[in-house]
Tab-separated table of C-alpha atoms and ligand atoms in Angstrom:
chain	number	residue	atom	x	y	z
A	1	MET	CA	6.638	62.341	66.005
A	2	ALA	CA	6.534	64.084	62.424
A	3	THR	CA	5.218	67.406	62.387
A	4	LYS	CA	1.704	67.578	60.382
A	5	LYS	CA	1.465	69.632	57.588
A	6	LEU	CA	-1.541	71.516	57.341
A	7	PHE	CA	-0.487	73.330	54.503
A	8	TRP	CA	-0.139	69.863	52.029
A	9	ASP	CA	-4.103	69.342	53.360
A	10	ASP	CA	-4.709	73.068	53.227
A	11	PRO	CA	-2.326	75.242	51.264
A	12	TYR	CA	-4.780	78.339	51.866
A	13	LEU	CA	-4.107	78.185	55.325
A	14	THR	CA	-2.809	81.398	56.914
A	15	GLN	CA	-2.838	80.875	60.636
A	16	CYS	CA	-3.126	77.604	62.698
A	17	LYS	CA	-2.778	76.452	66.391
A	18	ALA	CA	-0.325	73.688	67.021
A	19	LYS	CA	1.395	72.020	70.730
A	20	VAL	CA	5.368	72.851	70.810
A	21	THR	CA	6.796	69.407	70.791
A	22	SER	CA	10.517	70.139	71.395
A	23	ILE	CA	12.724	73.876	72.095
A	24	ASN	CA	16.370	74.076	72.011
A	25	GLY	CA	17.509	77.701	72.579
A	26	ASN	CA	15.288	79.443	70.056
A	27	LYS	CA	14.874	76.667	67.726
A	28	VAL	CA	11.169	74.699	68.292
A	29	LYS	CA	9.651	72.270	66.612
A	30	LEU	CA	5.041	71.477	66.895
A	31	ASP	CA	2.758	68.989	66.185
A	32	GLN	CA	1.540	70.448	63.345
A	33	THR	CA	2.417	73.564	60.706
A	34	ILE	CA	0.818	75.313	58.367
A	35	PHE	CA	4.260	77.387	57.733
A	36	TYR	CA	6.645	75.761	54.906
A	37	ALA	CA	10.536	75.254	55.190
A	38	PHE	CA	13.125	75.774	51.858
A	39	SER	CA	12.338	72.562	49.819
A	40	GLY	CA	11.759	71.922	46.649
A	41	GLY	CA	13.244	75.515	45.526
A	42	GLN	CA	10.354	76.974	47.249
A	43	LEU	CA	11.384	79.796	49.423
A	44	PRO	CA	9.906	78.929	52.772
A	45	ASP	CA	7.258	81.489	54.103
A	46	GLU	CA	7.329	84.510	56.469
A	47	GLY	CA	5.784	84.857	59.531
A	48	THR	CA	5.378	83.996	63.530
A	49	ILE	CA	5.089	81.454	65.900
A	50	ASN	CA	3.557	83.241	69.183
A	51	ASN	CA	3.915	87.029	67.411
A	52	ILE	CA	7.853	85.939	67.532
A	53	LYS	CA	8.976	86.261	64.272
A	54	VAL	CA	10.119	83.076	62.579
A	55	MET	CA	14.346	83.749	61.570
A	56	GLU	CA	14.333	80.298	59.782
A	57	ALA	CA	12.347	77.046	58.848
A	58	ASN	CA	14.516	74.693	57.661
A	59	LYS	CA	13.404	70.842	57.018
A	60	GLU	CA	14.698	67.261	58.395
A	61	GLY	CA	14.634	64.569	56.149
A	62	ASP	CA	15.709	64.006	52.909
A	63	LYS	CA	14.046	65.770	49.317
A	64	GLU	CA	10.866	63.417	49.084
A	65	ASP	CA	10.277	62.770	52.535
A	66	ILE	CA	10.217	65.463	55.197
A	67	ILE	CA	9.796	64.333	58.758
A	68	ASP	CA	9.667	67.512	60.505
A	69	ILE	CA	10.796	71.298	60.294
A	70	GLU	CA	12.380	73.114	62.502
A	71	TYR	CA	11.850	76.809	63.190
A	72	THR	CA	14.261	79.386	64.230
A	73	LEU	CA	13.334	82.163	66.018
A	74	GLU	CA	14.695	85.913	66.561
A	75	SER	CA	14.478	85.736	70.684
A	76	THR	CA	13.545	83.547	73.347
A	77	PRO	CA	10.338	81.451	72.814
A	78	ASN	CA	7.818	82.658	75.730
A	79	PHE	CA	6.327	79.213	76.129
A	80	LYS	CA	7.211	75.792	77.156
A	81	VAL	CA	6.906	72.363	75.153
A	82	GLY	CA	3.308	71.692	75.807
A	83	ASP	CA	2.427	74.773	75.440
A	84	GLN	CA	-0.108	75.879	72.830
A	85	VAL	CA	0.718	78.321	70.379
A	86	THR	CA	0.006	80.750	67.115
A	87	VAL	CA	1.469	80.633	63.942
A	88	GLN	CA	0.966	82.820	61.678
A	89	ILE	CA	1.817	83.671	58.261
A	90	ASP	CA	2.176	86.572	55.531
A	91	PRO	CA	-0.441	85.961	53.274
A	92	ILE	CA	0.349	87.783	50.520
A	93	ARG	CA	3.534	85.456	50.040
A	94	ARG	CA	1.623	82.314	50.441
A	95	ASP	CA	-0.394	83.779	47.906
A	96	LYS	CA	2.078	84.514	45.495
A	97	LEU	CA	4.570	81.413	46.365
A	98	ARG	CA	1.218	79.040	45.570
A	99	ARG	CA	0.509	80.863	42.197
A	100	LEU	CA	4.523	80.370	40.747
A	101	HIS	CA	5.335	77.010	42.219
A	102	SER	CA	2.007	75.587	39.949
A	103	ALA	CA	3.342	78.292	37.490
A	104	ALA	CA	6.557	76.631	37.109
A	105	HIS	CA	5.694	73.345	36.638
A	106	ILE	CA	3.376	74.267	33.800
A	107	VAL	CA	5.953	76.585	32.460
A	108	TYR	CA	8.102	72.982	32.010
A	109	TYR	CA	5.396	71.173	30.435
A	110	ILE	CA	4.726	73.154	28.216
A	111	THR	CA	8.342	74.189	27.098
A	112	GLN	CA	8.934	70.585	26.272
A	113	GLN	CA	6.154	70.577	24.292
A	114	ILE	CA	7.876	73.695	22.586
A	115	LEU	CA	11.333	72.693	22.539
A	116	GLY	CA	10.993	69.006	23.094
A	117	LYS	CA	12.678	67.824	25.647
A	118	VAL	CA	14.818	69.700	28.279
A	119	LYS	CA	17.107	68.580	30.755
A	120	ILE	CA	16.605	70.440	33.910
A	121	ASN	CA	19.618	71.649	35.673
A	122	GLY	CA	17.965	73.843	38.335
A	123	SER	CA	15.123	75.738	39.927
A	124	GLU	CA	13.933	78.034	42.457
A	125	VAL	CA	10.419	79.432	43.595
A	126	GLN	CA	10.316	82.962	44.879
A	127	PRO	CA	8.095	85.568	45.518
A	128	GLU	CA	8.520	87.706	43.462
A	129	LYS	CA	9.817	84.907	40.255
A	130	SER	CA	10.026	82.146	39.749
A	131	ARG	CA	12.982	80.418	37.222
A	132	MET	CA	13.786	77.647	35.719
A	133	ASP	CA	17.507	76.898	34.258
A	134	PHE	CA	18.073	73.715	32.021
A	135	CYS	CA	20.225	72.815	29.065
A	136	TYR	CA	19.679	73.932	25.554
A	137	ASP	CA	21.870	73.785	22.260
A	138	GLU	CA	19.818	76.270	19.705
A	139	PRO	CA	19.206	79.484	20.738
A	140	ILE	CA	15.062	80.118	22.406
A	141	ALA	CA	14.836	84.151	22.143
A	142	GLU	CA	12.030	83.549	19.590
A	143	LYS	CA	10.255	80.667	20.873
A	144	ILE	CA	9.711	82.501	24.471
A	145	PRO	CA	6.933	84.322	23.205
A	146	LEU	CA	5.345	80.935	21.797
A	147	ILE	CA	5.751	79.846	25.559
A	148	GLU	CA	4.472	82.050	26.622
A	149	GLN	CA	1.545	82.364	24.741
A	150	ALA	CA	0.792	78.418	25.090
A	151	THR	CA	1.214	78.514	28.682
A	152	ASN	CA	-1.284	81.442	29.332
A	153	LYS	CA	-3.658	79.879	27.218
A	154	PHE	CA	-4.060	76.670	29.066
A	155	LEU	CA	-4.085	78.733	32.367
A	156	ALA	CA	-7.223	80.303	31.374
A	157	GLU	CA	-8.239	76.972	30.251
A	158	ASN	CA	-9.272	76.435	34.296
A	159	HIS	CA	-7.600	72.847	34.576
A	160	SER	CA	-7.374	71.426	38.349
A	161	ILE	CA	-4.161	71.268	40.418
A	162	ILE	CA	-4.452	67.828	42.246
A	163	ILE	CA	-2.337	66.976	44.892
A	164	ILE	CA	-2.150	63.517	45.513
A	165	THR	CA	-0.464	61.517	47.866
A	166	ASP	CA	2.064	58.538	47.189
A	167	GLU	CA	0.678	54.634	47.742
A	168	ASN	CA	3.902	54.090	49.609
A	169	LYS	CA	4.461	57.284	51.110
A	170	PRO	CA	2.886	59.347	53.119
A	171	ASN	CA	5.282	62.532	52.623
A	172	LEU	CA	5.253	62.360	49.331
A	173	LYS	CA	3.150	64.289	46.747
A	174	TRP	CA	2.303	64.169	43.821
A	175	TRP	CA	1.568	67.519	41.625
A	176	THR	CA	-0.929	66.360	38.995
A	177	CYS	CA	-3.148	68.748	36.050
A	178	GLN	CA	-4.512	67.255	33.042
A	179	THR	CA	-2.235	64.091	31.852
A	180	TRP	CA	1.089	65.638	33.824
A	181	LYS	CA	2.631	64.418	37.243
A	182	MET	CA	5.364	64.989	39.503
A	183	PRO	CA	6.592	64.536	42.601
A	184	CYS	CA	6.285	67.575	44.622
A	185	GLY	CA	5.959	68.453	48.452
A	186	GLY	CA	5.516	72.451	47.621
A	187	THR	CA	2.210	74.814	48.374
A	188	HIS	CA	0.021	75.063	44.792
A	189	VAL	CA	-3.314	76.476	43.037
A	190	LYS	CA	-6.833	74.403	43.518
A	191	ASN	CA	-7.049	75.723	39.862
A	192	THR	CA	-4.954	77.698	36.833
A	193	SER	CA	-7.478	80.022	36.740
A	194	GLU	CA	-5.791	81.160	39.864
A	195	ILE	CA	-2.603	81.811	38.735
A	196	GLY	CA	-3.243	84.367	36.352
A	197	PRO	CA	-1.410	85.214	33.101
A	198	LEU	CA	2.385	84.936	32.749
A	199	THR	CA	4.957	87.253	31.284
A	200	LEU	CA	8.117	84.822	31.117
A	201	LYS	CA	12.073	85.963	30.136
A	202	ARG	CA	14.546	84.775	28.882
A	203	VAL	CA	18.457	84.818	30.620
A	204	ASN	CA	21.081	83.667	28.714
A	205	LYS	CA	23.824	81.782	31.122
A	206	GLY	CA	26.227	80.706	29.115
A	207	LYS	CA	26.505	78.438	25.685
A	208	GLY	CA	23.870	75.684	26.127
A	209	ARG	CA	22.716	77.441	29.499
A	210	GLU	CA	19.080	78.813	29.288
A	211	ARG	CA	16.678	80.180	32.424
A	212	ILE	CA	13.192	80.928	31.985
A	213	GLU	CA	12.345	83.629	34.503
A	214	ILE	CA	8.843	83.299	35.567
A	215	TYR	CA	6.488	86.895	36.688
A	216	LEU	CA	2.904	87.343	37.520
A	217	ILE	CA	0.980	89.813	36.179
A	218	THR	CA	-1.628	90.068	38.336
A	219	ASN	CA	-1.747	90.659	42.170
B	301	ZN	ZN1	7.280	71.328	42.760
């Protein structure tokens, strides 16, 4: 049985009950979870299972079809297979990851509106910032304020963000906002107004290689 991902049904949950389905040393699996594992560039949550700190959260399965999540605990589990446990995650970290992940998708689309098609070759969502790496032949320093302005205008327009489950693959989720749609299994806000205004920073990674870093302004 695959781990049921409650973080897809409700990315705002910060505590849940779950049944232990497997224990291997300090590694455990649950029937359901709110605790996100590293996937699609989004860093994992931090938190506990029955008050024991989770050191690692790893997904099993391919990128778009996460089957199971395995948690490595800091110490030997104080529970056995079949027991009910309490899963708790850091709500502030989750809040920032949720906002910065949705923000990263929007910055990606607005960047393309302003620069034209760009080829993405990396991205990461951390609680402090998210980033997007891409190739672009011309200098983009002057374009950053334009991208920032257009992004902040869009965010303030209170657009809904809707996650759709793929018709054929139940573990494949689509992030959608207005006319934009991309496959993504991350945790997201429901409305762009939750993100608040952003600051964008350009990092030049060498000739033709650009990085845009995204920072939240409000807590
Ligand atoms: Zn995503």
